[in-house]
PDB file of C-alpha atoms and ligand atoms in Angstrom:
ATOM      1  CA  MET A  19      73.685 -59.180 -49.095  1.00  0.00           C
ATOM      2  CA  LYS A  20      71.613 -60.865 -47.267  1.00  0.00           C
ATOM      3  CA  LYS A  21      74.541 -62.058 -45.066  1.00  0.00           C
ATOM      4  CA  ALA A  22      75.621 -58.227 -44.836  1.00  0.00           C
ATOM      5  CA  ILE A  23      72.144 -57.742 -43.228  1.00  0.00           C
ATOM      6  CA  PHE A  24      72.287 -60.327 -40.959  1.00  0.00           C
ATOM      7  CA  ALA A  25      75.564 -59.448 -40.009  1.00  0.00           C
ATOM      8  CA  GLY A  26      74.277 -55.695 -39.301  1.00  0.00           C
ATOM      9  CA  ILE A  27      71.852 -56.906 -36.959  1.00  0.00           C
ATOM     10  CA  ALA A  28      74.045 -59.559 -35.173  1.00  0.00           C
ATOM     11  CA  ALA A  29      76.363 -56.227 -34.607  1.00  0.00           C
ATOM     12  CA  LEU A  30      73.805 -54.341 -33.281  1.00  0.00           C
ATOM     13  CA  LEU A  31      72.203 -56.802 -30.871  1.00  0.00           C
ATOM     14  CA  ILE A  32      75.396 -57.390 -29.708  1.00  0.00           C
ATOM     15  CA  SER A  33      76.154 -53.811 -29.025  1.00  0.00           C
ATOM     16  CA  THR A  34      72.686 -52.856 -27.841  1.00  0.00           C
ATOM     17  CA  PRO A  35      73.245 -52.159 -24.090  1.00  0.00           C
ATOM     18  CA  LEU A  36      70.978 -53.284 -21.639  1.00  0.00           C
ATOM     19  CA  THR A  37      68.926 -49.986 -20.629  1.00  0.00           C
ATOM     20  CA  ALA A  38      67.512 -50.239 -24.390  1.00  0.00           C
ATOM     21  CA  ALA A  39      64.863 -52.190 -22.940  1.00  0.00           C
ATOM     22  CA  THR A  40      63.635 -48.560 -22.173  1.00  0.00           C
ATOM     23  CA  ALA A  41      63.161 -45.388 -24.217  1.00  0.00           C
ATOM     24  CA  PHE A  42      65.198 -43.606 -21.408  1.00  0.00           C
ATOM     25  CA  THR A  43      68.883 -42.797 -21.329  1.00  0.00           C
ATOM     26  CA  ASP A  44      68.476 -42.053 -17.635  1.00  0.00           C
ATOM     27  CA  ALA A  45      66.388 -40.749 -14.568  1.00  0.00           C
ATOM     28  CA  LYS A  46      65.952 -37.225 -15.685  1.00  0.00           C
ATOM     29  CA  ASP A  47      65.125 -38.024 -19.152  1.00  0.00           C
ATOM     30  CA  ALA A  48      62.502 -40.361 -17.749  1.00  0.00           C
ATOM     31  CA  VAL A  49      60.300 -37.265 -16.120  1.00  0.00           C
ATOM     32  CA  LYS A  50      60.972 -35.140 -19.382  1.00  0.00           C
ATOM     33  CA  TYR A  51      58.989 -37.714 -21.131  1.00  0.00           C
ATOM     34  CA  ARG A  52      56.328 -38.483 -18.588  1.00  0.00           C
ATOM     35  CA  GLN A  53      55.976 -34.287 -18.333  1.00  0.00           C
ATOM     36  CA  ALA A  54      55.667 -33.706 -22.230  1.00  0.00           C
ATOM     37  CA  ALA A  55      52.888 -36.797 -21.850  1.00  0.00           C
ATOM     38  CA  PHE A  56      51.199 -34.942 -19.550  1.00  0.00           C
ATOM     39  CA  GLN A  57      51.115 -31.685 -21.565  1.00  0.00           C
ATOM     40  CA  LEU A  58      49.843 -33.342 -24.644  1.00  0.00           C
ATOM     41  CA  ILE A  59      47.015 -34.930 -22.073  1.00  0.00           C
ATOM     42  CA  ARG A  60      46.389 -31.477 -20.902  1.00  0.00           C
ATOM     43  CA  HIS A  61      46.065 -30.081 -24.293  1.00  0.00           C
ATOM     44  CA  ASN A  62      43.821 -32.170 -26.080  1.00  0.00           C
ATOM     45  CA  MET A  63      41.597 -32.219 -22.732  1.00  0.00           C
ATOM     46  CA  ALA A  64      41.895 -28.583 -22.444  1.00  0.00           C
ATOM     47  CA  ASP A  65      40.430 -28.166 -26.662  1.00  0.00           C
ATOM     48  CA  ILE A  66      37.325 -30.875 -25.685  1.00  0.00           C
ATOM     49  CA  ASN A  67      36.752 -28.713 -22.755  1.00  0.00           C
ATOM     50  CA  GLU A  68      36.660 -25.541 -24.342  1.00  0.00           C
ATOM     51  CA  MET A  69      34.040 -27.070 -27.034  1.00  0.00           C
ATOM     52  CA  ILE A  70      31.777 -28.542 -24.924  1.00  0.00           C
ATOM     53  CA  LYS A  71      31.540 -25.481 -23.006  1.00  0.00           C
ATOM     54  CA  GLY A  72      31.026 -23.159 -26.223  1.00  0.00           C
ATOM     55  CA  GLU A  73      34.445 -21.027 -25.666  1.00  0.00           C
ATOM     56  CA  VAL A  74      35.094 -22.087 -29.232  1.00  0.00           C
ATOM     57  CA  THR A  75      32.834 -23.584 -31.971  1.00  0.00           C
ATOM     58  CA  TYR A  76      31.882 -26.990 -31.446  1.00  0.00           C
ATOM     59  CA  ASP A  77      33.321 -29.567 -33.913  1.00  0.00           C
ATOM     60  CA  ALA A  78      32.706 -33.417 -33.857  1.00  0.00           C
ATOM     61  CA  ALA A  79      35.778 -34.056 -36.148  1.00  0.00           C
ATOM     62  CA  ARG A  80      37.800 -32.170 -34.066  1.00  0.00           C
ATOM     63  CA  VAL A  81      36.651 -33.862 -30.890  1.00  0.00           C
ATOM     64  CA  GLN A  82      37.243 -36.705 -32.057  1.00  0.00           C
ATOM     65  CA  LYS A  83      40.640 -36.255 -33.140  1.00  0.00           C
ATOM     66  CA  ARG A  84      41.304 -34.989 -29.449  1.00  0.00           C
ATOM     67  CA  ALA A  85      39.770 -37.999 -28.229  1.00  0.00           C
ATOM     68  CA  ASP A  86      41.544 -40.362 -30.033  1.00  0.00           C
ATOM     69  CA  ALA A  87      44.963 -39.060 -29.228  1.00  0.00           C
ATOM     70  CA  LEU A  88      43.340 -38.886 -25.221  1.00  0.00           C
ATOM     71  CA  VAL A  89      43.534 -42.752 -26.000  1.00  0.00           C
ATOM     72  CA  LEU A  90      47.208 -43.075 -27.334  1.00  0.00           C
ATOM     73  CA  VAL A  91      48.740 -40.288 -24.869  1.00  0.00           C
ATOM     74  CA  THR A  92      46.921 -41.417 -21.637  1.00  0.00           C
ATOM     75  CA  THR A  93      49.109 -44.566 -21.731  1.00  0.00           C
ATOM     76  CA  LEU A  94      52.276 -42.943 -22.193  1.00  0.00           C
ATOM     77  CA  PRO A  95      53.348 -41.460 -18.346  1.00  0.00           C
ATOM     78  CA  TRP A  96      53.032 -44.446 -16.463  1.00  0.00           C
ATOM     79  CA  GLU A  97      56.443 -46.135 -17.955  1.00  0.00           C
ATOM     80  CA  ALA A  98      58.441 -43.039 -17.130  1.00  0.00           C
ATOM     81  CA  PHE A  99      57.635 -43.716 -13.403  1.00  0.00           C
ATOM     82  CA  GLN A 100      59.073 -47.415 -13.514  1.00  0.00           C
ATOM     83  CA  VAL A 101      62.757 -46.154 -14.846  1.00  0.00           C
ATOM     84  CA  ALA A 102      65.593 -46.871 -11.681  1.00  0.00           C
ATOM     85  CA  GLY A 103      66.348 -43.717  -9.820  1.00  0.00           C
ATOM     86  CA  THR A 104      63.514 -41.934 -11.028  1.00  0.00           C
ATOM     87  CA  GLU A 105      61.900 -41.008  -7.964  1.00  0.00           C
ATOM     88  CA  GLN A 106      65.622 -38.796  -7.559  1.00  0.00           C
ATOM     89  CA  GLY A 107      65.083 -37.416 -10.990  1.00  0.00           C
ATOM     90  CA  GLY A 108      63.453 -34.084 -10.131  1.00  0.00           C
ATOM     91  CA  GLY A 109      59.731 -32.896 -11.357  1.00  0.00           C
ATOM     92  CA  ASP A 110      56.533 -32.472  -8.948  1.00  0.00           C
ATOM     93  CA  ALA A 111      56.157 -36.430  -8.251  1.00  0.00           C
ATOM     94  CA  LYS A 112      55.755 -37.277  -4.642  1.00  0.00           C
ATOM     95  CA  ALA A 113      57.826 -39.655  -3.348  1.00  0.00           C
ATOM     96  CA  ASP A 114      54.393 -41.403  -1.832  1.00  0.00           C
ATOM     97  CA  ILE A 115      54.400 -42.872  -5.806  1.00  0.00           C
ATOM     98  CA  TRP A 116      56.669 -45.342  -5.131  1.00  0.00           C
ATOM     99  CA  LYS A 117      55.421 -46.314  -1.432  1.00  0.00           C
ATOM    100  CA  ASN A 118      52.100 -47.241  -3.798  1.00  0.00           C
ATOM    101  CA  LEU A 119      53.602 -47.589  -6.962  1.00  0.00           C
ATOM    102  CA  ASP A 120      50.200 -50.372  -7.608  1.00  0.00           C
ATOM    103  CA  ASP A 121      47.754 -47.694  -6.856  1.00  0.00           C
ATOM    104  CA  PHE A 122      49.431 -45.131  -8.735  1.00  0.00           C
ATOM    105  CA  LEU A 123      49.467 -47.416 -11.950  1.00  0.00           C
ATOM    106  CA  GLU A 124      46.000 -48.426 -11.297  1.00  0.00           C
ATOM    107  CA  ARG A 125      44.921 -44.462 -11.582  1.00  0.00           C
ATOM    108  CA  GLY A 126      47.023 -44.407 -14.600  1.00  0.00           C
ATOM    109  CA  GLU A 127      45.241 -46.983 -16.197  1.00  0.00           C
ATOM    110  CA  LYS A 128      41.398 -46.033 -15.045  1.00  0.00           C
ATOM    111  CA  LEU A 129      42.485 -42.794 -16.748  1.00  0.00           C
ATOM    112  CA  ALA A 130      43.167 -44.655 -20.082  1.00  0.00           C
ATOM    113  CA  ALA A 131      40.290 -46.526 -19.901  1.00  0.00           C
ATOM    114  CA  ASP A 132      38.133 -43.404 -19.273  1.00  0.00           C
ATOM    115  CA  ALA A 133      39.903 -42.184 -22.401  1.00  0.00           C
ATOM    116  CA  GLY A 134      38.241 -45.255 -24.227  1.00  0.00           C
ATOM    117  CA  THR A 135      34.959 -44.472 -23.047  1.00  0.00           C
ATOM    118  CA  LEU A 136      35.425 -40.805 -24.133  1.00  0.00           C
ATOM    119  CA  GLN A 137      36.306 -42.058 -27.422  1.00  0.00           C
ATOM    120  CA  ALA A 138      33.076 -44.030 -27.472  1.00  0.00           C
ATOM    121  CA  ALA A 139      31.385 -41.252 -26.732  1.00  0.00           C
ATOM    122  CA  ALA A 140      32.525 -38.904 -29.152  1.00  0.00           C
ATOM    123  CA  GLN A 141      31.845 -41.455 -31.622  1.00  0.00           C
ATOM    124  CA  THR A 142      28.299 -41.347 -30.802  1.00  0.00           C
ATOM    125  CA  GLY A 143      27.523 -37.748 -31.462  1.00  0.00           C
ATOM    126  CA  ASP A 144      25.894 -37.403 -28.612  1.00  0.00           C
ATOM    127  CA  LYS A 145      26.665 -34.255 -26.810  1.00  0.00           C
ATOM    128  CA  ASN A 146      25.311 -35.609 -23.265  1.00  0.00           C
ATOM    129  CA  GLU A 147      27.084 -38.609 -23.802  1.00  0.00           C
ATOM    130  CA  LEU A 148      30.388 -36.967 -24.354  1.00  0.00           C
ATOM    131  CA  ARG A 149      30.007 -34.488 -21.535  1.00  0.00           C
ATOM    132  CA  LYS A 150      29.193 -37.227 -19.020  1.00  0.00           C
ATOM    133  CA  ALA A 151      32.691 -39.279 -20.546  1.00  0.00           C
ATOM    134  CA  PHE A 152      34.514 -35.911 -20.462  1.00  0.00           C
ATOM    135  CA  GLY A 153      33.311 -35.586 -16.656  1.00  0.00           C
ATOM    136  CA  ASN A 154      34.374 -39.056 -15.666  1.00  0.00           C
ATOM    137  CA  PHE A 155      37.626 -38.772 -17.498  1.00  0.00           C
ATOM    138  CA  ALA A 156      38.346 -35.432 -15.846  1.00  0.00           C
ATOM    139  CA  ARG A 157      38.010 -36.183 -12.370  1.00  0.00           C
ATOM    140  CA  ASN A 158      41.078 -38.742 -12.443  1.00  0.00           C
ATOM    141  CA  CYS A 159      43.361 -35.616 -12.881  1.00  0.00           C
ATOM    142  CA  LYS A 160      42.507 -33.885  -9.950  1.00  0.00           C
ATOM    143  CA  ALA A 161      42.484 -37.199  -7.863  1.00  0.00           C
ATOM    144  CA  CYS A 162      45.679 -38.404  -8.591  1.00  0.00           C
ATOM    145  CA  HIS A 163      47.033 -34.569  -8.516  1.00  0.00           C
ATOM    146  CA  ASP A 164      45.906 -34.440  -4.899  1.00  0.00           C
ATOM    147  CA  ASN A 165      47.775 -37.491  -3.716  1.00  0.00           C
ATOM    148  CA  TYR A 166      50.775 -37.999  -5.943  1.00  0.00           C
ATOM    149  CA  LYS A 167      51.877 -34.404  -7.287  1.00  0.00           C
ATOM    150  CA  GLU A 168      53.463 -31.586  -5.402  1.00  0.00           C
TER     151      GLU A 168
HETATM  152  C1  HEC B 215      47.574 -41.118 -11.832  1.00  0.00           C
HETATM  153  C2  HEC B 215      47.944 -40.101 -11.249  1.00  0.00           C
HETATM  154  C3  HEC B 215      47.848 -38.932 -12.602  1.00  0.00           C
HETATM  155  C4  HEC B 215      46.718 -38.602 -13.393  1.00  0.00           C
HETATM  156  C5  HEC B 215      45.342 -39.607 -13.456  1.00  0.00           C
HETATM  157  C6  HEC B 215      46.940 -37.771 -13.670  1.00  0.00           C
HETATM  158  N1  HEC B 215      47.918 -36.945 -13.335  1.00  0.00           N
HETATM  159 FE1  HEC B 215      49.021 -35.408 -13.925  1.00  0.00          FE
HETATM  160  N2  HEC B 215      50.573 -35.614 -12.949  1.00  0.00           N
HETATM  161  C7  HEC B 215      50.964 -37.078 -12.490  1.00  0.00           C
HETATM  162  C8  HEC B 215      52.146 -36.513 -11.927  1.00  0.00           C
HETATM  163  C9  HEC B 215      52.822 -37.616 -10.756  1.00  0.00           C
HETATM  164  C10 HEC B 215      52.703 -35.390 -12.732  1.00  0.00           C
HETATM  165  C11 HEC B 215      54.353 -34.867 -12.066  1.00  0.00           C
HETATM  166  C12 HEC B 215      54.958 -35.345 -12.962  1.00  0.00           C
HETATM  167  C13 HEC B 215      56.651 -34.926 -12.620  1.00  0.00           C
HETATM  168  O1  HEC B 215      56.969 -33.858 -12.697  1.00  0.00           O
HETATM  169  O2  HEC B 215      57.533 -35.972 -12.715  1.00  0.00           O
HETATM  170  C14 HEC B 215      51.787 -34.800 -12.958  1.00  0.00           C
HETATM  171  C15 HEC B 215      52.025 -33.536 -13.929  1.00  0.00           C
HETATM  172  C16 HEC B 215      51.135 -33.133 -14.565  1.00  0.00           C
HETATM  173  C17 HEC B 215      51.503 -31.903 -15.276  1.00  0.00           C
HETATM  174  C18 HEC B 215      52.259 -31.004 -15.759  1.00  0.00           C
HETATM  175  C19 HEC B 215      53.445 -31.424 -16.647  1.00  0.00           C
HETATM  176  C20 HEC B 215      54.809 -30.996 -16.589  1.00  0.00           C
HETATM  177  O3  HEC B 215      55.005 -30.209 -17.584  1.00  0.00           O
HETATM  178  O4  HEC B 215      55.500 -30.472 -15.541  1.00  0.00           O
HETATM  179  C21 HEC B 215      49.986 -31.586 -16.232  1.00  0.00           C
HETATM  180  C22 HEC B 215      49.511 -30.690 -17.020  1.00  0.00           C
HETATM  181  C23 HEC B 215      49.082 -32.660 -16.021  1.00  0.00           C
HETATM  182  N3  HEC B 215      49.795 -33.464 -15.218  1.00  0.00           N
HETATM  183  C24 HEC B 215      48.326 -32.763 -16.437  1.00  0.00           C
HETATM  184  C25 HEC B 215      46.985 -33.837 -16.208  1.00  0.00           C
HETATM  185  C26 HEC B 215      45.653 -34.139 -16.838  1.00  0.00           C
HETATM  186  C27 HEC B 215      45.313 -33.053 -17.789  1.00  0.00           C
HETATM  187  C28 HEC B 215      45.326 -35.376 -16.282  1.00  0.00           C
HETATM  188  C29 HEC B 215      44.041 -35.745 -16.565  1.00  0.00           C
HETATM  189  C30 HEC B 215      43.487 -35.656 -17.423  1.00  0.00           C
HETATM  190  C31 HEC B 215      46.260 -36.010 -15.320  1.00  0.00           C
HETATM  191  N4  HEC B 215      47.450 -34.859 -15.197  1.00  0.00           N
HETATM  192  C32 HEC B 215      46.072 -37.039 -14.785  1.00  0.00           C
HETATM  193  C33 HEC B 215      49.872 -37.530 -12.205  1.00  0.00           C
HETATM  194  C34 HEC B 215      48.589 -37.782 -12.432  1.00  0.00           C
END
C-alpha cells in the first residue's frame, strides 16, 4: 500500500511539467486570474464603503468579514503579472508595468499592507479608525490605475 502511494507520487512528480510552479496554463489565463482577483477586491471594498457612508446598514461583523477577505485577495493579483508573455496577454494592463515592475509590485505590497491596517481597524470597532484606514486603503487604487491601467 505504502509502496503504491509512493509510486503514485513519484509518477506525479515525474510527469509534472515545468510550468506547474504557477497556477496558470498560459498568459491569457494569468490575465483572467488577476482580473478575477481585482473583482473580488472591488466587491469587498465596495461593501465596506457603502456601510461607512450609511448607504446600507452598518454591520460590524460584515465589515470584519470584508476586511479579512481583503487581506487575502489583495495578495493575489501580483503573481499573475509575472508570468512569461503576460504583457501580451490582453487586459487593461499598461506596458509600463513591465518597465517598472519593482515600483508596480511595491504598490501591490502596499495595498496588501494597508488591507492589514484596515483589518486591524475593523477589529477595534472604532468607526473613525475604520474610516481613516479605509481612506488610506482606497487611495492605492486610483494611484496605481492612473499609472498602470488603461
Ligand atoms: C499596483 C497597482 C494596482 C493597485 C494598487 C490596484 N489596481 Fe486595480 N488594476 C490594476 C491593473 C494593472 C489592472 C488591469 C489588469 C488587467 O486587465 O490585466 C487593474 C484592474 C482592476 C479592475 C478591473 C478588473 C477586470 O475585471 O478587468 C478592478 C475592478 C480593479 N482593478 C479594482 C481595484 C481596486 C478596487 C483597487 C484598490 C482597492 C485596485 N484595483 C488597486 C492595478 C492596480
